[in-house]
Amino acid sequence: ETGVTQTPRHLVMGMTNKKSLKCEQHLGHNAMYWYKQSAKKPLELMFVYNFKEQTENNSVPSRFSPECPNSSHLFLHLHTLQPEDSALYLCASSQDQREGYEQYFGPGTRLTVT
Amino acid sequence: AQSVAQPEDQVNVAEGNPLTVKCTYSVSGNPYLFWYVQYPNRGLQFLLKYITGDNLVKGSYGFEAEFNKSQTSFHLKKPSALVSDSALYFCAVSGSQTGANNLFFGTGTRLTVIP
């Protein structure tokens, strides 16, 4: 596979469930990102990892827990979510974390919290 | 603080006509500007970027964008629209206090090309 892949593509979970989103990039990039895309709102940056180290946490609630075991893989662990967390979660990667490097996005996971 | 404004939620254009999708930005330092496109049920695809140099930037699928520092604008353009260009377009600016590559996106403009 090429580019950035995300699994699952769709997820429905109850507020008491625990689930994980997975992202994998096949581009040899060093930085990876999680974004939340909600209707009628700009994309919200959630987390940034550079060489497996978290460099940004954009005041995300602790019910979202990221994990980056290596530069190619990124996870988002979910627990006790709220209905307002329903959104499209996008993963992205870039060659470098410095300004000016374009980010490449995966297709997203459509999350519905019931 | 970095921010981007896309003043039009919706742009309609006839196939074959030129199209423009507007974007204005606000940055505290040098602007790094990007355009992305999103098709239904897909992630964002990178179209083009401005870092420095020529104000007219050429990108994928025949799109181009013009950087205008005095007007703080970075409008996306294409000389002849195709029906397949119908999608959601996002302008973004890169930057943070730390110089990191955090992208700040606009709310998006839905482009509809009418056959």
mmCIF file of C-alpha atoms in Angstrom:
data_model
loop_
_atom_site.group_PDB
_atom_site.id
_atom_site.type_symbol
_atom_site.label_atom_id
_atom_site.label_comp_id
_atom_site.label_asym_id
_atom_site.label_seq_id
_atom_site.Cartn_x
_atom_site.Cartn_y
_atom_site.Cartn_z
ATOM 1 C CA GLU A 1 0.000 0.000 0.000
ATOM 2 C CA THR A 2 1.042 3.559 -0.544
ATOM 3 C CA GLY A 3 0.387 6.801 1.236
ATOM 4 C CA VAL A 4 -1.411 6.986 4.546
ATOM 5 C CA THR A 5 -3.895 4.317 5.565
ATOM 6 C CA GLN A 6 -6.394 4.335 8.403
ATOM 7 C CA THR A 7 -8.453 1.587 9.993
ATOM 8 C CA PRO A 8 -11.256 1.154 10.604
ATOM 9 C CA ARG A 9 -12.959 3.424 8.105
ATOM 10 C CA HIS A 10 -16.149 3.479 10.135
ATOM 11 C CA LEU A 11 -16.676 2.924 13.854
ATOM 12 C CA VAL A 12 -19.758 3.020 16.010
ATOM 13 C CA MET A 13 -19.188 2.819 19.735
ATOM 14 C CA GLY A 14 -21.083 3.328 22.931
ATOM 15 C CA MET A 15 -20.000 5.814 25.541
ATOM 16 C CA THR A 16 -18.630 3.077 27.785
ATOM 17 C CA ASN A 17 -16.644 1.263 25.103
ATOM 18 C CA LYS A 18 -12.921 1.292 24.502
ATOM 19 C CA LYS A 19 -11.671 1.276 20.935
ATOM 20 C CA SER A 20 -8.575 2.250 18.987
ATOM 21 C CA LEU A 21 -7.971 3.950 15.657
ATOM 22 C CA LYS A 22 -4.928 2.967 13.657
ATOM 23 C CA CYS A 23 -2.895 4.957 11.175
ATOM 24 C CA GLU A 24 0.047 3.789 9.082
ATOM 25 C CA GLN A 25 2.158 5.822 6.713
ATOM 26 C CA HIS A 26 4.217 4.282 3.932
ATOM 27 C CA LEU A 27 6.018 7.476 2.936
ATOM 28 C CA GLY A 28 9.081 7.352 5.162
ATOM 29 C CA HIS A 29 7.965 10.488 6.982
ATOM 30 C CA ASN A 30 9.099 11.497 10.443
ATOM 31 C CA ALA A 31 6.087 13.442 11.723
ATOM 32 C CA MET A 32 2.531 12.246 12.235
ATOM 33 C CA TYR A 33 -0.633 14.068 13.220
ATOM 34 C CA TRP A 34 -4.190 13.458 14.424
ATOM 35 C CA TYR A 35 -6.948 15.856 13.373
ATOM 36 C CA LYS A 36 -10.659 16.009 14.162
ATOM 37 C CA GLN A 37 -13.027 17.125 11.424
ATOM 38 C CA SER A 38 -16.525 18.110 12.493
ATOM 39 C CA ALA A 39 -19.250 19.508 10.275
ATOM 40 C CA LYS A 40 -19.148 23.270 9.780
ATOM 41 C CA LYS A 41 -15.916 23.631 11.753
ATOM 42 C CA PRO A 42 -12.276 23.939 10.710
ATOM 43 C CA LEU A 43 -10.088 20.900 11.104
ATOM 44 C CA GLU A 44 -8.782 20.751 14.643
ATOM 45 C CA LEU A 45 -5.242 19.605 15.294
ATOM 46 C CA MET A 46 -5.216 17.155 18.187
ATOM 47 C CA PHE A 47 -1.734 15.670 18.511
ATOM 48 C CA VAL A 48 1.627 15.844 16.791
ATOM 49 C CA TYR A 49 4.425 13.299 16.937
ATOM 50 C CA ASN A 50 7.934 13.775 15.621
ATOM 51 C CA PHE A 51 10.287 10.788 15.583
ATOM 52 C CA LYS A 52 7.852 8.971 17.903
ATOM 53 C CA GLU A 53 7.865 11.757 20.473
ATOM 54 C CA GLN A 54 4.750 13.762 21.188
ATOM 55 C CA THR A 55 5.412 17.435 20.495
ATOM 56 C CA GLU A 56 1.916 18.898 20.544
ATOM 57 C CA ASN A 57 -1.212 18.198 22.556
ATOM 58 C CA ASN A 58 -3.798 20.742 21.603
ATOM 59 C CA SER A 59 -5.706 20.643 24.896
ATOM 60 C CA VAL A 60 -7.357 17.368 23.979
ATOM 61 C CA PRO A 61 -9.465 15.655 26.674
ATOM 62 C CA SER A 62 -7.822 12.681 28.325
ATOM 63 C CA ARG A 63 -10.476 10.315 26.940
ATOM 64 C CA PHE A 64 -8.346 10.509 23.763
ATOM 65 C CA SER A 65 -4.982 8.837 24.248
ATOM 66 C CA PRO A 66 -2.446 8.742 21.410
ATOM 67 C CA GLU A 67 0.341 6.232 20.950
ATOM 68 C CA CYS A 68 3.208 6.290 18.465
ATOM 69 C CA PRO A 69 5.308 3.113 18.684
ATOM 70 C CA ASN A 70 7.424 4.080 15.656
ATOM 71 C CA SER A 71 7.556 6.695 12.937
ATOM 72 C CA SER A 72 5.242 4.699 10.673
ATOM 73 C CA HIS A 73 2.400 3.930 13.059
ATOM 74 C CA LEU A 74 0.061 6.094 15.079
ATOM 75 C CA PHE A 75 -2.844 5.042 17.250
ATOM 76 C CA LEU A 76 -5.645 6.920 18.933
ATOM 77 C CA HIS A 77 -7.106 5.073 21.904
ATOM 78 C CA LEU A 78 -10.654 6.031 22.793
ATOM 79 C CA HIS A 79 -12.539 5.481 26.043
ATOM 80 C CA THR A 80 -15.681 6.874 27.661
ATOM 81 C CA LEU A 81 -16.362 9.163 24.728
ATOM 82 C CA GLN A 82 -19.231 11.614 24.473
ATOM 83 C CA PRO A 83 -21.707 12.003 21.599
ATOM 84 C CA GLU A 84 -20.053 15.319 20.654
ATOM 85 C CA ASP A 85 -16.894 13.350 19.884
ATOM 86 C CA SER A 86 -18.616 11.950 16.799
ATOM 87 C CA ALA A 87 -16.584 13.202 13.848
ATOM 88 C CA LEU A 88 -14.172 12.225 11.111
ATOM 89 C CA TYR A 89 -10.721 11.570 12.562
ATOM 90 C CA LEU A 90 -7.913 12.173 10.128
ATOM 91 C CA CYS A 91 -4.339 11.067 10.375
ATOM 92 C CA ALA A 92 -1.588 12.839 8.464
ATOM 93 C CA SER A 93 2.162 12.643 8.039
ATOM 94 C CA SER A 94 4.887 14.948 6.787
ATOM 95 C CA GLN A 95 8.549 14.569 5.977
ATOM 96 C CA ASP A 96 9.491 16.946 8.734
ATOM 97 C CA GLN A 97 7.762 18.670 11.592
ATOM 98 C CA ARG A 98 9.132 22.076 10.668
ATOM 99 C CA GLU A 99 7.004 24.707 8.984
ATOM 100 C CA GLY A 100 6.426 24.480 5.271
ATOM 101 C CA TYR A 101 6.316 20.719 4.769
ATOM 102 C CA GLU A 102 3.055 19.558 3.246
ATOM 103 C CA GLN A 103 1.072 16.974 5.131
ATOM 104 C CA TYR A 104 -0.399 13.883 3.545
ATOM 105 C CA PHE A 105 -3.711 12.686 4.889
ATOM 106 C CA GLY A 106 -5.333 9.319 5.265
ATOM 107 C CA PRO A 107 -8.971 8.693 4.321
ATOM 108 C CA GLY A 108 -10.142 9.093 7.896
ATOM 109 C CA THR A 109 -12.198 7.104 10.376
ATOM 110 C CA ARG A 110 -15.836 8.131 10.660
ATOM 111 C CA LEU A 111 -16.630 7.776 14.366
ATOM 112 C CA THR A 112 -20.136 7.731 15.747
ATOM 113 C CA VAL A 113 -20.621 7.712 19.518
ATOM 114 C CA THR A 114 -24.031 6.505 20.641
ATOM 115 C CA ALA B 1 -1.820 33.946 15.972
ATOM 116 C CA GLN B 2 -2.213 32.159 12.663
ATOM 117 C CA SER B 3 -5.645 32.029 11.046
ATOM 118 C CA VAL B 4 -7.263 31.554 7.681
ATOM 119 C CA ALA B 5 -10.583 32.816 6.332
ATOM 120 C CA GLN B 6 -12.493 31.388 3.410
ATOM 121 C CA PRO B 7 -15.290 33.902 2.883
ATOM 122 C CA GLU B 8 -17.421 31.723 0.608
ATOM 123 C CA ASP B 9 -19.060 28.533 1.822
ATOM 124 C CA GLN B 10 -20.159 27.669 -1.698
ATOM 125 C CA VAL B 11 -18.887 28.517 -5.174
ATOM 126 C CA ASN B 12 -20.716 27.494 -8.331
ATOM 127 C CA VAL B 13 -19.126 27.713 -11.746
ATOM 128 C CA ALA B 14 -20.026 26.422 -15.185
ATOM 129 C CA GLU B 15 -17.831 23.755 -16.725
ATOM 130 C CA GLY B 16 -15.144 25.322 -18.883
ATOM 131 C CA ASN B 17 -15.237 28.650 -17.075
ATOM 132 C CA PRO B 18 -12.407 29.899 -14.879
ATOM 133 C CA LEU B 19 -12.795 29.325 -11.170
ATOM 134 C CA THR B 20 -11.532 31.155 -8.106
ATOM 135 C CA VAL B 21 -11.745 30.033 -4.495
ATOM 136 C CA LYS B 22 -10.806 32.771 -2.075
ATOM 137 C CA CYS B 23 -8.575 32.648 0.976
ATOM 138 C CA THR B 24 -7.164 35.336 3.243
ATOM 139 C CA TYR B 25 -4.720 34.727 6.025
ATOM 140 C CA SER B 26 -3.259 36.226 9.153
ATOM 141 C CA VAL B 27 0.187 35.234 10.394
ATOM 142 C CA SER B 28 2.695 36.630 12.825
ATOM 143 C CA GLY B 29 5.717 35.644 10.733
ATOM 144 C CA ASN B 30 6.475 34.382 7.241
ATOM 145 C CA PRO B 31 3.405 32.780 5.697
ATOM 146 C CA TYR B 32 3.514 29.157 4.608
ATOM 147 C CA LEU B 33 0.257 28.616 2.738
ATOM 148 C CA PHE B 34 -1.405 25.489 1.438
ATOM 149 C CA TRP B 35 -4.438 24.355 -0.524
ATOM 150 C CA TYR B 36 -6.036 20.972 -0.019
ATOM 151 C CA VAL B 37 -9.021 19.303 -1.670
ATOM 152 C CA GLN B 38 -11.380 16.784 -0.108
ATOM 153 C CA TYR B 39 -13.612 14.479 -2.142
ATOM 154 C CA PRO B 40 -16.563 12.709 -0.491
ATOM 155 C CA ASN B 41 -15.555 10.036 2.008
ATOM 156 C CA ARG B 42 -11.899 10.778 1.441
ATOM 157 C CA GLY B 43 -9.092 12.470 3.306
ATOM 158 C CA LEU B 44 -7.535 15.746 2.267
ATOM 159 C CA GLN B 45 -5.306 15.782 -0.797
ATOM 160 C CA PHE B 46 -2.463 18.270 -1.107
ATOM 161 C CA LEU B 47 -2.788 20.579 -4.122
ATOM 162 C CA LEU B 48 -0.069 23.202 -3.783
ATOM 163 C CA LYS B 49 1.851 25.390 -1.382
ATOM 164 C CA TYR B 50 3.573 28.743 -1.146
ATOM 165 C CA ILE B 51 6.776 28.971 0.823
ATOM 166 C CA THR B 52 8.779 31.693 -0.877
ATOM 167 C CA GLY B 53 9.666 32.907 -4.344
ATOM 168 C CA ASP B 54 7.236 33.409 -7.214
ATOM 169 C CA ASN B 55 3.843 34.680 -6.185
ATOM 170 C CA LEU B 56 2.105 32.381 -8.664
ATOM 171 C CA VAL B 57 2.305 28.779 -7.534
ATOM 172 C CA LYS B 58 1.329 25.884 -9.770
ATOM 173 C CA GLY B 59 0.000 22.649 -8.373
ATOM 174 C CA SER B 60 -1.793 19.427 -9.155
ATOM 175 C CA TYR B 61 -4.684 18.964 -11.610
ATOM 176 C CA GLY B 62 -4.086 22.318 -13.317
ATOM 177 C CA PHE B 63 -4.685 24.395 -10.191
ATOM 178 C CA GLU B 64 -2.645 27.433 -9.305
ATOM 179 C CA ALA B 65 -2.708 30.001 -6.530
ATOM 180 C CA GLU B 66 -1.595 33.573 -6.315
ATOM 181 C CA PHE B 67 0.097 34.873 -3.199
ATOM 182 C CA ASN B 68 -0.603 38.539 -2.552
ATOM 183 C CA LYS B 69 1.244 39.867 0.458
ATOM 184 C CA SER B 70 -0.337 43.310 0.491
ATOM 185 C CA GLN B 71 -3.835 41.850 0.475
ATOM 186 C CA THR B 72 -2.854 38.857 2.638
ATOM 187 C CA SER B 73 -4.595 36.591 0.172
ATOM 188 C CA PHE B 74 -3.868 33.228 -1.408
ATOM 189 C CA HIS B 75 -6.684 32.581 -3.877
ATOM 190 C CA LEU B 76 -6.926 29.265 -5.695
ATOM 191 C CA LYS B 77 -7.550 29.427 -9.430
ATOM 192 C CA LYS B 78 -8.027 27.244 -12.454
ATOM 193 C CA PRO B 79 -8.437 28.526 -16.028
ATOM 194 C CA SER B 80 -11.072 25.977 -17.063
ATOM 195 C CA ALA B 81 -13.187 24.105 -14.528
ATOM 196 C CA LEU B 82 -14.076 20.425 -14.865
ATOM 197 C CA VAL B 83 -17.081 18.670 -13.360
ATOM 198 C CA SER B 84 -14.593 16.408 -11.574
ATOM 199 C CA ASP B 85 -13.233 19.472 -9.726
ATOM 200 C CA SER B 86 -16.410 19.532 -7.633
ATOM 201 C CA ALA B 87 -15.242 19.000 -4.070
ATOM 202 C CA LEU B 88 -14.504 20.723 -0.776
ATOM 203 C CA TYR B 89 -11.450 22.983 -0.806
ATOM 204 C CA PHE B 90 -9.450 24.004 2.235
ATOM 205 C CA CYS B 91 -6.892 26.739 2.614
ATOM 206 C CA ALA B 92 -4.368 26.358 5.425
ATOM 207 C CA VAL B 93 -1.496 28.247 6.968
ATOM 208 C CA SER B 94 1.411 26.615 8.715
ATOM 209 C CA GLY B 95 3.005 27.800 11.881
ATOM 210 C CA SER B 96 3.125 28.039 15.591
ATOM 211 C CA GLN B 97 5.072 29.857 18.250
ATOM 212 C CA THR B 98 7.621 27.057 18.116
ATOM 213 C CA GLY B 99 7.994 27.020 14.341
ATOM 214 C CA ALA B 100 6.329 23.632 14.178
ATOM 215 C CA ASN B 101 4.321 22.493 11.202
ATOM 216 C CA ASN B 102 0.891 22.918 12.755
ATOM 217 C CA LEU B 103 -1.674 23.603 10.069
ATOM 218 C CA PHE B 104 -4.523 26.036 10.705
ATOM 219 C CA PHE B 105 -7.381 25.403 8.302
ATOM 220 C CA GLY B 106 -10.215 27.490 7.006
ATOM 221 C CA THR B 107 -13.774 26.217 7.195
ATOM 222 C CA GLY B 108 -13.709 25.104 3.593
ATOM 223 C CA THR B 109 -15.396 26.129 0.354
ATOM 224 C CA ARG B 110 -17.606 23.729 -1.518
ATOM 225 C CA LEU B 111 -17.013 24.036 -5.251
ATOM 226 C CA THR B 112 -19.702 22.825 -7.613
ATOM 227 C CA VAL B 113 -18.939 22.740 -11.320
ATOM 228 C CA ILE B 114 -22.141 22.687 -13.346
ATOM 229 C CA PRO B 115 -22.089 20.704 -16.587
#
